[in-house]
């Protein structure tokens, strides 16, 4: 899989040793919002340090540009947790910026 395209607002995150690309498309953000609630509230929680791990995983899961064969959401979540939240911060920052700025 090729890397993230910043011109499309994409970000990369390494999960279980594999580089995955997150694309905050309209459809992806709508799906995330249906699961975790209003995106603006999510951005506010993140800014206040109150973003939950489940919310982060849900946002990332819905924004995955392509899911590797056999990757389950549970395994994805475990990979996010195993990699540490600090490793996801750059990708989260990009996605939150795209939510606020739009493209």
PDB file of N, CA and C in Angstrom:
ATOM      1  N   UNK A   1       0.848  -1.171   0.000  1.00  0.00           N
ATOM      2  CA  UNK A   1       0.000   0.000   0.000  1.00  0.00           C
ATOM      3  C   UNK A   1       0.893   1.233   0.000  1.00  0.00           C
ATOM      4  N   UNK A   2       0.529   2.183  -0.813  1.00  0.00           N
ATOM      5  CA  UNK A   2       1.319   3.414  -0.847  1.00  0.00           C
ATOM      6  C   UNK A   2       1.019   4.248   0.390  1.00  0.00           C
ATOM      7  N   UNK A   3       1.882   5.223   0.638  1.00  0.00           N
ATOM      8  CA  UNK A   3       1.741   6.064   1.823  1.00  0.00           C
ATOM      9  C   UNK A   3       0.588   7.040   1.721  1.00  0.00           C
ATOM     10  N   UNK A   4       0.426   7.799   2.781  1.00  0.00           N
ATOM     11  CA  UNK A   4      -0.648   8.784   2.853  1.00  0.00           C
ATOM     12  C   UNK A   4      -0.392   9.940   1.901  1.00  0.00           C
ATOM     13  N   UNK A   5      -1.460  10.497   1.383  1.00  0.00           N
ATOM     14  CA  UNK A   5      -1.399  11.645   0.490  1.00  0.00           C
ATOM     15  C   UNK A   5      -1.898  12.867   1.266  1.00  0.00           C
ATOM     16  N   UNK A   6      -0.987  13.724   1.732  1.00  0.00           N
ATOM     17  CA  UNK A   6      -1.402  14.891   2.520  1.00  0.00           C
ATOM     18  C   UNK A   6      -2.371  15.809   1.772  1.00  0.00           C
ATOM     19  N   UNK A   7      -2.306  15.841   0.437  1.00  0.00           N
ATOM     20  CA  UNK A   7      -3.215  16.680  -0.335  1.00  0.00           C
ATOM     21  C   UNK A   7      -4.664  16.225  -0.190  1.00  0.00           C
ATOM     22  N   UNK A   8      -4.856  14.972   0.171  1.00  0.00           N
ATOM     23  CA  UNK A   8      -6.202  14.438   0.409  1.00  0.00           C
ATOM     24  C   UNK A   8      -6.559  14.435   1.887  1.00  0.00           C
ATOM     25  N   UNK A   9      -5.692  14.966   2.714  1.00  0.00           N
ATOM     26  CA  UNK A   9      -5.943  14.984   4.145  1.00  0.00           C
ATOM     27  C   UNK A   9      -5.692  13.650   4.815  1.00  0.00           C
ATOM     28  N   UNK A  10      -4.931  12.792   4.138  1.00  0.00           N
ATOM     29  CA  UNK A  10      -4.662  11.464   4.684  1.00  0.00           C
ATOM     30  C   UNK A  10      -3.542  11.498   5.718  1.00  0.00           C
ATOM     31  N   UNK A  11      -3.545  10.475   6.562  1.00  0.00           N
ATOM     32  CA  UNK A  11      -2.505  10.297   7.570  1.00  0.00           C
ATOM     33  C   UNK A  11      -2.154   8.817   7.618  1.00  0.00           C
ATOM     34  N   UNK A  12      -0.974   8.515   8.131  1.00  0.00           N
ATOM     35  CA  UNK A  12      -0.549   7.124   8.276  1.00  0.00           C
ATOM     36  C   UNK A  12      -0.401   6.771   9.740  1.00  0.00           C
ATOM     37  N   UNK A  13      -0.684   5.524  10.043  1.00  0.00           N
ATOM     38  CA  UNK A  13      -0.488   5.008  11.392  1.00  0.00           C
ATOM     39  C   UNK A  13       0.040   3.578  11.251  1.00  0.00           C
ATOM     40  N   UNK A  14       1.000   3.230  12.094  1.00  0.00           N
ATOM     41  CA  UNK A  14       1.569   1.887  12.051  1.00  0.00           C
ATOM     42  C   UNK A  14       0.871   1.035  13.102  1.00  0.00           C
ATOM     43  N   UNK A  15       0.234  -0.035  12.637  1.00  0.00           N
ATOM     44  CA  UNK A  15      -0.489  -0.964  13.502  1.00  0.00           C
ATOM     45  C   UNK A  15       0.043  -2.366  13.247  1.00  0.00           C
ATOM     46  N   UNK A  16       0.519  -3.004  14.307  1.00  0.00           N
ATOM     47  CA  UNK A  16       1.069  -4.356  14.200  1.00  0.00           C
ATOM     48  C   UNK A  16       2.141  -4.438  13.116  1.00  0.00           C
ATOM     49  N   UNK A  17       2.962  -3.409  13.023  1.00  0.00           N
ATOM     50  CA  UNK A  17       4.057  -3.402  12.068  1.00  0.00           C
ATOM     51  C   UNK A  17       3.680  -3.020  10.649  1.00  0.00           C
ATOM     52  N   UNK A  18       2.405  -2.793  10.400  1.00  0.00           N
ATOM     53  CA  UNK A  18       1.943  -2.461   9.049  1.00  0.00           C
ATOM     54  C   UNK A  18       1.515  -0.998   8.985  1.00  0.00           C
ATOM     55  N   UNK A  19       1.969  -0.304   7.955  1.00  0.00           N
ATOM     56  CA  UNK A  19       1.599   1.095   7.768  1.00  0.00           C
ATOM     57  C   UNK A  19       0.230   1.150   7.102  1.00  0.00           C
ATOM     58  N   UNK A  20      -0.722   1.743   7.813  1.00  0.00           N
ATOM     59  CA  UNK A  20      -2.085   1.869   7.310  1.00  0.00           C
ATOM     60  C   UNK A  20      -2.393   3.336   7.056  1.00  0.00           C
ATOM     61  N   UNK A  21      -3.159   3.587   6.026  1.00  0.00           N
ATOM     62  CA  UNK A  21      -3.503   4.952   5.651  1.00  0.00           C
ATOM     63  C   UNK A  21      -4.929   5.256   6.085  1.00  0.00           C
ATOM     64  N   UNK A  22      -5.088   6.409   6.709  1.00  0.00           N
ATOM     65  CA  UNK A  22      -6.392   6.895   7.136  1.00  0.00           C
ATOM     66  C   UNK A  22      -6.813   8.029   6.217  1.00  0.00           C
ATOM     67  N   UNK A  23      -8.009   7.916   5.658  1.00  0.00           N
ATOM     68  CA  UNK A  23      -8.541   8.952   4.768  1.00  0.00           C
ATOM     69  C   UNK A  23      -9.875   9.431   5.342  1.00  0.00           C
ATOM     70  N   UNK A  24      -9.944  10.666   5.791  1.00  0.00           N
ATOM     71  CA  UNK A  24     -11.187  11.162   6.375  1.00  0.00           C
ATOM     72  C   UNK A  24     -12.187  11.622   5.310  1.00  0.00           C
ATOM     73  N   UNK A  25     -12.677  10.661   4.530  1.00  0.00           N
ATOM     74  CA  UNK A  25     -13.665  10.985   3.499  1.00  0.00           C
ATOM     75  C   UNK A  25     -15.001  11.313   4.151  1.00  0.00           C
ATOM     76  N   UNK A  26     -15.892  11.896   3.388  1.00  0.00           N
ATOM     77  CA  UNK A  26     -17.218  12.222   3.901  1.00  0.00           C
ATOM     78  C   UNK A  26     -17.911  10.972   4.428  1.00  0.00           C
ATOM     79  N   UNK A  27     -17.894   9.900   3.640  1.00  0.00           N
ATOM     80  CA  UNK A  27     -18.553   8.655   4.052  1.00  0.00           C
ATOM     81  C   UNK A  27     -17.934   8.099   5.330  1.00  0.00           C
ATOM     82  N   UNK A  28     -16.612   8.158   5.440  1.00  0.00           N
ATOM     83  CA  UNK A  28     -15.932   7.653   6.633  1.00  0.00           C
ATOM     84  C   UNK A  28     -16.311   8.465   7.863  1.00  0.00           C
ATOM     85  N   UNK A  29     -16.346   9.779   7.711  1.00  0.00           N
ATOM     86  CA  UNK A  29     -16.678  10.634   8.849  1.00  0.00           C
ATOM     87  C   UNK A  29     -18.140  10.495   9.260  1.00  0.00           C
ATOM     88  N   UNK A  30     -19.027  10.306   8.297  1.00  0.00           N
ATOM     89  CA  UNK A  30     -20.438  10.076   8.623  1.00  0.00           C
ATOM     90  C   UNK A  30     -20.582   8.768   9.397  1.00  0.00           C
ATOM     91  N   UNK A  31     -19.898   7.723   8.958  1.00  0.00           N
ATOM     92  CA  UNK A  31     -19.958   6.437   9.657  1.00  0.00           C
ATOM     93  C   UNK A  31     -19.410   6.563  11.075  1.00  0.00           C
ATOM     94  N   UNK A  32     -18.306   7.278  11.230  1.00  0.00           N
ATOM     95  CA  UNK A  32     -17.732   7.485  12.562  1.00  0.00           C
ATOM     96  C   UNK A  32     -18.700   8.271  13.439  1.00  0.00           C
ATOM     97  N   UNK A  33     -19.291   9.296  12.874  1.00  0.00           N
ATOM     98  CA  UNK A  33     -20.218  10.131  13.634  1.00  0.00           C
ATOM     99  C   UNK A  33     -21.446   9.337  14.079  1.00  0.00           C
ATOM    100  N   UNK A  34     -21.928   8.448  13.229  1.00  0.00           N
ATOM    101  CA  UNK A  34     -23.083   7.629  13.592  1.00  0.00           C
ATOM    102  C   UNK A  34     -22.756   6.729  14.780  1.00  0.00           C
ATOM    103  N   UNK A  35     -21.509   6.327  14.884  1.00  0.00           N
ATOM    104  CA  UNK A  35     -21.116   5.442  15.993  1.00  0.00           C
ATOM    105  C   UNK A  35     -20.760   6.208  17.260  1.00  0.00           C
ATOM    106  N   UNK A  36     -20.005   7.290  17.138  1.00  0.00           N
ATOM    107  CA  UNK A  36     -19.453   7.942  18.331  1.00  0.00           C
ATOM    108  C   UNK A  36     -20.032   9.314  18.616  1.00  0.00           C
ATOM    109  N   UNK A  37     -20.976   9.754  17.825  1.00  0.00           N
ATOM    110  CA  UNK A  37     -21.623  11.037  18.082  1.00  0.00           C
ATOM    111  C   UNK A  37     -20.998  12.168  17.293  1.00  0.00           C
ATOM    112  N   UNK A  38     -21.462  13.377  17.528  1.00  0.00           N
ATOM    113  CA  UNK A  38     -21.023  14.533  16.755  1.00  0.00           C
ATOM    114  C   UNK A  38     -19.501  14.704  16.748  1.00  0.00           C
ATOM    115  N   UNK A  39     -18.972  14.958  15.581  1.00  0.00           N
ATOM    116  CA  UNK A  39     -17.520  15.074  15.431  1.00  0.00           C
ATOM    117  C   UNK A  39     -16.969  16.315  16.110  1.00  0.00           C
ATOM    118  N   UNK A  40     -17.735  17.381  16.133  1.00  0.00           N
ATOM    119  CA  UNK A  40     -17.235  18.581  16.809  1.00  0.00           C
ATOM    120  C   UNK A  40     -17.047  18.304  18.302  1.00  0.00           C
ATOM    121  N   UNK A  41     -17.968  17.555  18.892  1.00  0.00           N
ATOM    122  CA  UNK A  41     -17.837  17.176  20.309  1.00  0.00           C
ATOM    123  C   UNK A  41     -16.612  16.280  20.498  1.00  0.00           C
ATOM    124  N   UNK A  42     -16.337  15.416  19.532  1.00  0.00           N
ATOM    125  CA  UNK A  42     -15.146  14.563  19.600  1.00  0.00           C
ATOM    126  C   UNK A  42     -13.879  15.418  19.588  1.00  0.00           C
ATOM    127  N   UNK A  43     -13.856  16.424  18.732  1.00  0.00           N
ATOM    128  CA  UNK A  43     -12.707  17.331  18.668  1.00  0.00           C
ATOM    129  C   UNK A  43     -12.543  18.061  19.997  1.00  0.00           C
ATOM    130  N   UNK A  44     -13.647  18.509  20.568  1.00  0.00           N
ATOM    131  CA  UNK A  44     -13.577  19.193  21.869  1.00  0.00           C
ATOM    132  C   UNK A  44     -13.043  18.271  22.960  1.00  0.00           C
ATOM    133  N   UNK A  45     -13.522  17.020  22.997  1.00  0.00           N
ATOM    134  CA  UNK A  45     -13.024  16.060  23.989  1.00  0.00           C
ATOM    135  C   UNK A  45     -11.539  15.816  23.797  1.00  0.00           C
ATOM    136  N   UNK A  46     -11.114  15.709  22.553  1.00  0.00           N
ATOM    137  CA  UNK A  46      -9.689  15.490  22.277  1.00  0.00           C
ATOM    138  C   UNK A  46      -8.863  16.677  22.764  1.00  0.00           C
ATOM    139  N   UNK A  47      -9.351  17.887  22.524  1.00  0.00           N
ATOM    140  CA  UNK A  47      -8.624  19.087  22.947  1.00  0.00           C
ATOM    141  C   UNK A  47      -8.516  19.177  24.465  1.00  0.00           C
ATOM    142  N   UNK A  48      -9.502  18.613  25.145  1.00  0.00           N
ATOM    143  CA  UNK A  48      -9.513  18.632  26.608  1.00  0.00           C
ATOM    144  C   UNK A  48      -8.837  17.404  27.215  1.00  0.00           C
ATOM    145  N   UNK A  49      -8.306  16.532  26.376  1.00  0.00           N
ATOM    146  CA  UNK A  49      -7.658  15.325  26.871  1.00  0.00           C
ATOM    147  C   UNK A  49      -8.632  14.267  27.349  1.00  0.00           C
ATOM    148  N   UNK A  50      -9.855  14.305  26.836  1.00  0.00           N
ATOM    149  CA  UNK A  50     -10.889  13.373  27.273  1.00  0.00           C
ATOM    150  C   UNK A  50     -11.342  12.424  26.172  1.00  0.00           C
ATOM    151  N   UNK A  51     -10.543  12.273  25.134  1.00  0.00           N
ATOM    152  CA  UNK A  51     -10.894  11.357  24.053  1.00  0.00           C
ATOM    153  C   UNK A  51     -10.616   9.933  24.504  1.00  0.00           C
ATOM    154  N   UNK A  52     -11.615   9.094  24.443  1.00  0.00           N
ATOM    155  CA  UNK A  52     -11.465   7.713  24.869  1.00  0.00           C
ATOM    156  C   UNK A  52     -10.789   6.853  23.810  1.00  0.00           C
ATOM    157  N   UNK A  53     -10.147   5.794  24.257  1.00  0.00           N
ATOM    158  CA  UNK A  53      -9.482   4.870  23.343  1.00  0.00           C
ATOM    159  C   UNK A  53     -10.485   4.268  22.353  1.00  0.00           C
ATOM    160  N   UNK A  54     -11.662   3.938  22.826  1.00  0.00           N
ATOM    161  CA  UNK A  54     -12.691   3.383  21.938  1.00  0.00           C
ATOM    162  C   UNK A  54     -13.099   4.365  20.851  1.00  0.00           C
ATOM    163  N   UNK A  55     -13.168   5.640  21.206  1.00  0.00           N
ATOM    164  CA  UNK A  55     -13.514   6.660  20.220  1.00  0.00           C
ATOM    165  C   UNK A  55     -12.402   6.805  19.184  1.00  0.00           C
ATOM    166  N   UNK A  56     -11.169   6.786  19.650  1.00  0.00           N
ATOM    167  CA  UNK A  56     -10.024   6.884  18.744  1.00  0.00           C
ATOM    168  C   UNK A  56     -10.019   5.715  17.766  1.00  0.00           C
ATOM    169  N   UNK A  57     -10.199   4.514  18.289  1.00  0.00           N
ATOM    170  CA  UNK A  57     -10.210   3.320  17.440  1.00  0.00           C
ATOM    171  C   UNK A  57     -11.363   3.388  16.444  1.00  0.00           C
ATOM    172  N   UNK A  58     -12.536   3.830  16.893  1.00  0.00           N
ATOM    173  CA  UNK A  58     -13.684   3.934  15.989  1.00  0.00           C
ATOM    174  C   UNK A  58     -13.408   4.922  14.862  1.00  0.00           C
ATOM    175  N   UNK A  59     -12.870   6.086  15.194  1.00  0.00           N
ATOM    176  CA  UNK A  59     -12.556   7.077  14.166  1.00  0.00           C
ATOM    177  C   UNK A  59     -11.552   6.512  13.164  1.00  0.00           C
ATOM    178  N   UNK A  60     -10.480   5.931  13.668  1.00  0.00           N
ATOM    179  CA  UNK A  60      -9.457   5.358  12.786  1.00  0.00           C
ATOM    180  C   UNK A  60     -10.032   4.226  11.940  1.00  0.00           C
ATOM    181  N   UNK A  61     -10.811   3.352  12.548  1.00  0.00           N
ATOM    182  CA  UNK A  61     -11.373   2.200  11.834  1.00  0.00           C
ATOM    183  C   UNK A  61     -12.220   2.669  10.651  1.00  0.00           C
ATOM    184  N   UNK A  62     -13.060   3.640  10.888  1.00  0.00           N
ATOM    185  CA  UNK A  62     -13.937   4.126   9.817  1.00  0.00           C
ATOM    186  C   UNK A  62     -13.147   4.875   8.741  1.00  0.00           C
ATOM    187  N   UNK A  63     -12.021   5.460   9.113  1.00  0.00           N
ATOM    188  CA  UNK A  63     -11.219   6.225   8.160  1.00  0.00           C
ATOM    189  C   UNK A  63     -10.159   5.391   7.442  1.00  0.00           C
ATOM    190  N   UNK A  64     -10.054   4.112   7.746  1.00  0.00           N
ATOM    191  CA  UNK A  64      -9.067   3.291   7.037  1.00  0.00           C
ATOM    192  C   UNK A  64      -9.337   3.329   5.537  1.00  0.00           C
ATOM    193  N   UNK A  65      -8.322   3.684   4.772  1.00  0.00           N
ATOM    194  CA  UNK A  65      -8.473   3.734   3.317  1.00  0.00           C
ATOM    195  C   UNK A  65      -8.685   2.334   2.764  1.00  0.00           C
ATOM    196  N   UNK A  66      -7.957   1.376   3.288  1.00  0.00           N
ATOM    197  CA  UNK A  66      -8.098  -0.024   2.888  1.00  0.00           C
ATOM    198  C   UNK A  66      -7.784  -0.875   4.108  1.00  0.00           C
ATOM    199  N   UNK A  67      -8.569  -1.906   4.298  1.00  0.00           N
ATOM    200  CA  UNK A  67      -8.344  -2.810   5.434  1.00  0.00           C
ATOM    201  C   UNK A  67      -7.616  -4.052   4.935  1.00  0.00           C
ATOM    202  N   UNK A  68      -6.493  -4.369   5.566  1.00  0.00           N
ATOM    203  CA  UNK A  68      -5.790  -5.594   5.184  1.00  0.00           C
ATOM    204  C   UNK A  68      -6.696  -6.812   5.373  1.00  0.00           C
ATOM    205  N   UNK A  69      -6.539  -7.783   4.501  1.00  0.00           N
ATOM    206  CA  UNK A  69      -7.340  -9.008   4.582  1.00  0.00           C
ATOM    207  C   UNK A  69      -7.191  -9.625   5.967  1.00  0.00           C
ATOM    208  N   UNK A  70      -8.313  -9.969   6.547  1.00  0.00           N
ATOM    209  CA  UNK A  70      -8.308 -10.643   7.833  1.00  0.00           C
ATOM    210  C   UNK A  70      -8.207  -9.727   9.040  1.00  0.00           C
ATOM    211  N   UNK A  71      -8.036  -8.435   8.832  1.00  0.00           N
ATOM    212  CA  UNK A  71      -7.934  -7.517   9.971  1.00  0.00           C
ATOM    213  C   UNK A  71      -9.328  -7.284  10.550  1.00  0.00           C
ATOM    214  N   UNK A  72      -9.500  -7.644  11.801  1.00  0.00           N
ATOM    215  CA  UNK A  72     -10.763  -7.399  12.480  1.00  0.00           C
ATOM    216  C   UNK A  72     -10.653  -6.102  13.274  1.00  0.00           C
ATOM    217  N   UNK A  73     -11.786  -5.577  13.629  1.00  0.00           N
ATOM    218  CA  UNK A  73     -11.765  -4.352  14.426  1.00  0.00           C
ATOM    219  C   UNK A  73     -11.127  -4.603  15.782  1.00  0.00           C
ATOM    220  N   UNK A  74     -11.384  -5.763  16.360  1.00  0.00           N
ATOM    221  CA  UNK A  74     -10.777  -6.093  17.652  1.00  0.00           C
ATOM    222  C   UNK A  74      -9.259  -6.138  17.535  1.00  0.00           C
ATOM    223  N   UNK A  75      -8.743  -6.787  16.510  1.00  0.00           N
ATOM    224  CA  UNK A  75      -7.288  -6.857  16.307  1.00  0.00           C
ATOM    225  C   UNK A  75      -6.719  -5.465  16.033  1.00  0.00           C
ATOM    226  N   UNK A  76      -7.453  -4.659  15.295  1.00  0.00           N
ATOM    227  CA  UNK A  76      -7.024  -3.291  15.020  1.00  0.00           C
ATOM    228  C   UNK A  76      -6.924  -2.511  16.329  1.00  0.00           C
ATOM    229  N   UNK A  77      -7.958  -2.606  17.162  1.00  0.00           N
ATOM    230  CA  UNK A  77      -7.957  -1.923  18.448  1.00  0.00           C
ATOM    231  C   UNK A  77      -6.817  -2.388  19.340  1.00  0.00           C
ATOM    232  N   UNK A  78      -6.579  -3.682  19.359  1.00  0.00           N
ATOM    233  CA  UNK A  78      -5.466  -4.226  20.145  1.00  0.00           C
ATOM    234  C   UNK A  78      -4.136  -3.682  19.626  1.00  0.00           C
ATOM    235  N   UNK A  79      -4.019  -3.562  18.316  1.00  0.00           N
ATOM    236  CA  UNK A  79      -2.800  -3.018  17.720  1.00  0.00           C
ATOM    237  C   UNK A  79      -2.574  -1.567  18.070  1.00  0.00           C
ATOM    238  N   UNK A  80      -3.655  -0.800  18.094  1.00  0.00           N
ATOM    239  CA  UNK A  80      -3.558   0.612  18.491  1.00  0.00           C
ATOM    240  C   UNK A  80      -3.074   0.690  19.935  1.00  0.00           C
ATOM    241  N   UNK A  81      -3.683  -0.098  20.809  1.00  0.00           N
ATOM    242  CA  UNK A  81      -3.308  -0.082  22.223  1.00  0.00           C
ATOM    243  C   UNK A  81      -1.870  -0.556  22.415  1.00  0.00           C
ATOM    244  N   UNK A  82      -1.480  -1.599  21.704  1.00  0.00           N
ATOM    245  CA  UNK A  82      -0.127  -2.147  21.846  1.00  0.00           C
ATOM    246  C   UNK A  82       0.932  -1.162  21.367  1.00  0.00           C
ATOM    247  N   UNK A  83       0.606  -0.386  20.339  1.00  0.00           N
ATOM    248  CA  UNK A  83       1.557   0.580  19.796  1.00  0.00           C
ATOM    249  C   UNK A  83       1.704   1.824  20.650  1.00  0.00           C
ATOM    250  N   UNK A  84       0.747   2.036  21.526  1.00  0.00           N
ATOM    251  CA  UNK A  84       0.791   3.199  22.406  1.00  0.00           C
ATOM    252  C   UNK A  84       0.098   4.406  21.793  1.00  0.00           C
ATOM    253  N   UNK A  85      -0.542   5.152  22.646  1.00  0.00           N
ATOM    254  CA  UNK A  85      -1.286   6.320  22.172  1.00  0.00           C
ATOM    255  C   UNK A  85      -0.380   7.387  21.573  1.00  0.00           C
ATOM    256  N   UNK A  86       0.830   7.487  22.078  1.00  0.00           N
ATOM    257  CA  UNK A  86       1.756   8.496  21.538  1.00  0.00           C
ATOM    258  C   UNK A  86       2.015   8.257  20.052  1.00  0.00           C
ATOM    259  N   UNK A  87       2.033   6.996  19.643  1.00  0.00           N
ATOM    260  CA  UNK A  87       2.294   6.672  18.234  1.00  0.00           C
ATOM    261  C   UNK A  87       1.131   7.084  17.330  1.00  0.00           C
ATOM    262  N   UNK A  88      -0.064   7.196  17.899  1.00  0.00           N
ATOM    263  CA  UNK A  88      -1.228   7.565  17.086  1.00  0.00           C
ATOM    264  C   UNK A  88      -1.467   9.067  17.040  1.00  0.00           C
ATOM    265  N   UNK A  89      -0.798   9.811  17.896  1.00  0.00           N
ATOM    266  CA  UNK A  89      -1.058  11.246  18.012  1.00  0.00           C
ATOM    267  C   UNK A  89      -0.884  12.013  16.704  1.00  0.00           C
ATOM    268  N   UNK A  90       0.188  11.785  15.932  1.00  0.00           N
ATOM    269  CA  UNK A  90       0.308  12.543  14.671  1.00  0.00           C
ATOM    270  C   UNK A  90      -0.866  12.297  13.717  1.00  0.00           C
ATOM    271  N   UNK A  91      -1.299  11.045  13.591  1.00  0.00           N
ATOM    272  CA  UNK A  91      -2.426  10.747  12.702  1.00  0.00           C
ATOM    273  C   UNK A  91      -3.715  11.355  13.242  1.00  0.00           C
ATOM    274  N   UNK A  92      -3.903  11.279  14.542  1.00  0.00           N
ATOM    275  CA  UNK A  92      -5.093  11.878  15.150  1.00  0.00           C
ATOM    276  C   UNK A  92      -5.121  13.378  14.908  1.00  0.00           C
ATOM    277  N   UNK A  93      -3.982  14.017  15.045  1.00  0.00           N
ATOM    278  CA  UNK A  93      -3.900  15.467  14.827  1.00  0.00           C
ATOM    279  C   UNK A  93      -4.328  15.816  13.401  1.00  0.00           C
ATOM    280  N   UNK A  94      -3.880  15.040  12.433  1.00  0.00           N
ATOM    281  CA  UNK A  94      -4.251  15.291  11.029  1.00  0.00           C
ATOM    282  C   UNK A  94      -5.759  15.123  10.848  1.00  0.00           C
ATOM    283  N   UNK A  95      -6.311  14.022  11.374  1.00  0.00           N
ATOM    284  CA  UNK A  95      -7.756  13.788  11.204  1.00  0.00           C
ATOM    285  C   UNK A  95      -8.577  14.872  11.879  1.00  0.00           C
ATOM    286  N   UNK A  96      -8.198  15.259  13.080  1.00  0.00           N
ATOM    287  CA  UNK A  96      -8.952  16.318  13.766  1.00  0.00           C
ATOM    288  C   UNK A  96      -8.867  17.639  13.008  1.00  0.00           C
ATOM    289  N   UNK A  97      -7.701  17.918  12.452  1.00  0.00           N
ATOM    290  CA  UNK A  97      -7.547  19.120  11.638  1.00  0.00           C
ATOM    291  C   UNK A  97      -8.443  19.088  10.413  1.00  0.00           C
ATOM    292  N   UNK A  98      -8.575  17.922   9.798  1.00  0.00           N
ATOM    293  CA  UNK A  98      -9.436  17.795   8.629  1.00  0.00           C
ATOM    294  C   UNK A  98     -10.905  17.941   9.009  1.00  0.00           C
ATOM    295  N   UNK A  99     -11.273  17.425  10.163  1.00  0.00           N
ATOM    296  CA  UNK A  99     -12.654  17.559  10.622  1.00  0.00           C
ATOM    297  C   UNK A  99     -13.001  19.038  10.803  1.00  0.00           C
ATOM    298  N   UNK A 100     -12.078  19.787  11.387  1.00  0.00           N
ATOM    299  CA  UNK A 100     -12.334  21.209  11.626  1.00  0.00           C
ATOM    300  C   UNK A 100     -12.244  22.053  10.368  1.00  0.00           C
ATOM    301  N   UNK A 101     -11.255  21.754   9.515  1.00  0.00           N
ATOM    302  CA  UNK A 101     -11.003  22.596   8.343  1.00  0.00           C
ATOM    303  C   UNK A 101     -11.836  22.182   7.144  1.00  0.00           C
ATOM    304  N   UNK A 102     -12.098  20.894   7.026  1.00  0.00           N
ATOM    305  CA  UNK A 102     -12.811  20.382   5.853  1.00  0.00           C
ATOM    306  C   UNK A 102     -11.909  20.390   4.628  1.00  0.00           C
ATOM    307  N   UNK A 103     -12.287  19.619   3.656  1.00  0.00           N
ATOM    308  CA  UNK A 103     -11.560  19.569   2.378  1.00  0.00           C
ATOM    309  C   UNK A 103     -12.530  19.215   1.309  1.00  0.00           C
TER     310      UNK A 103
END
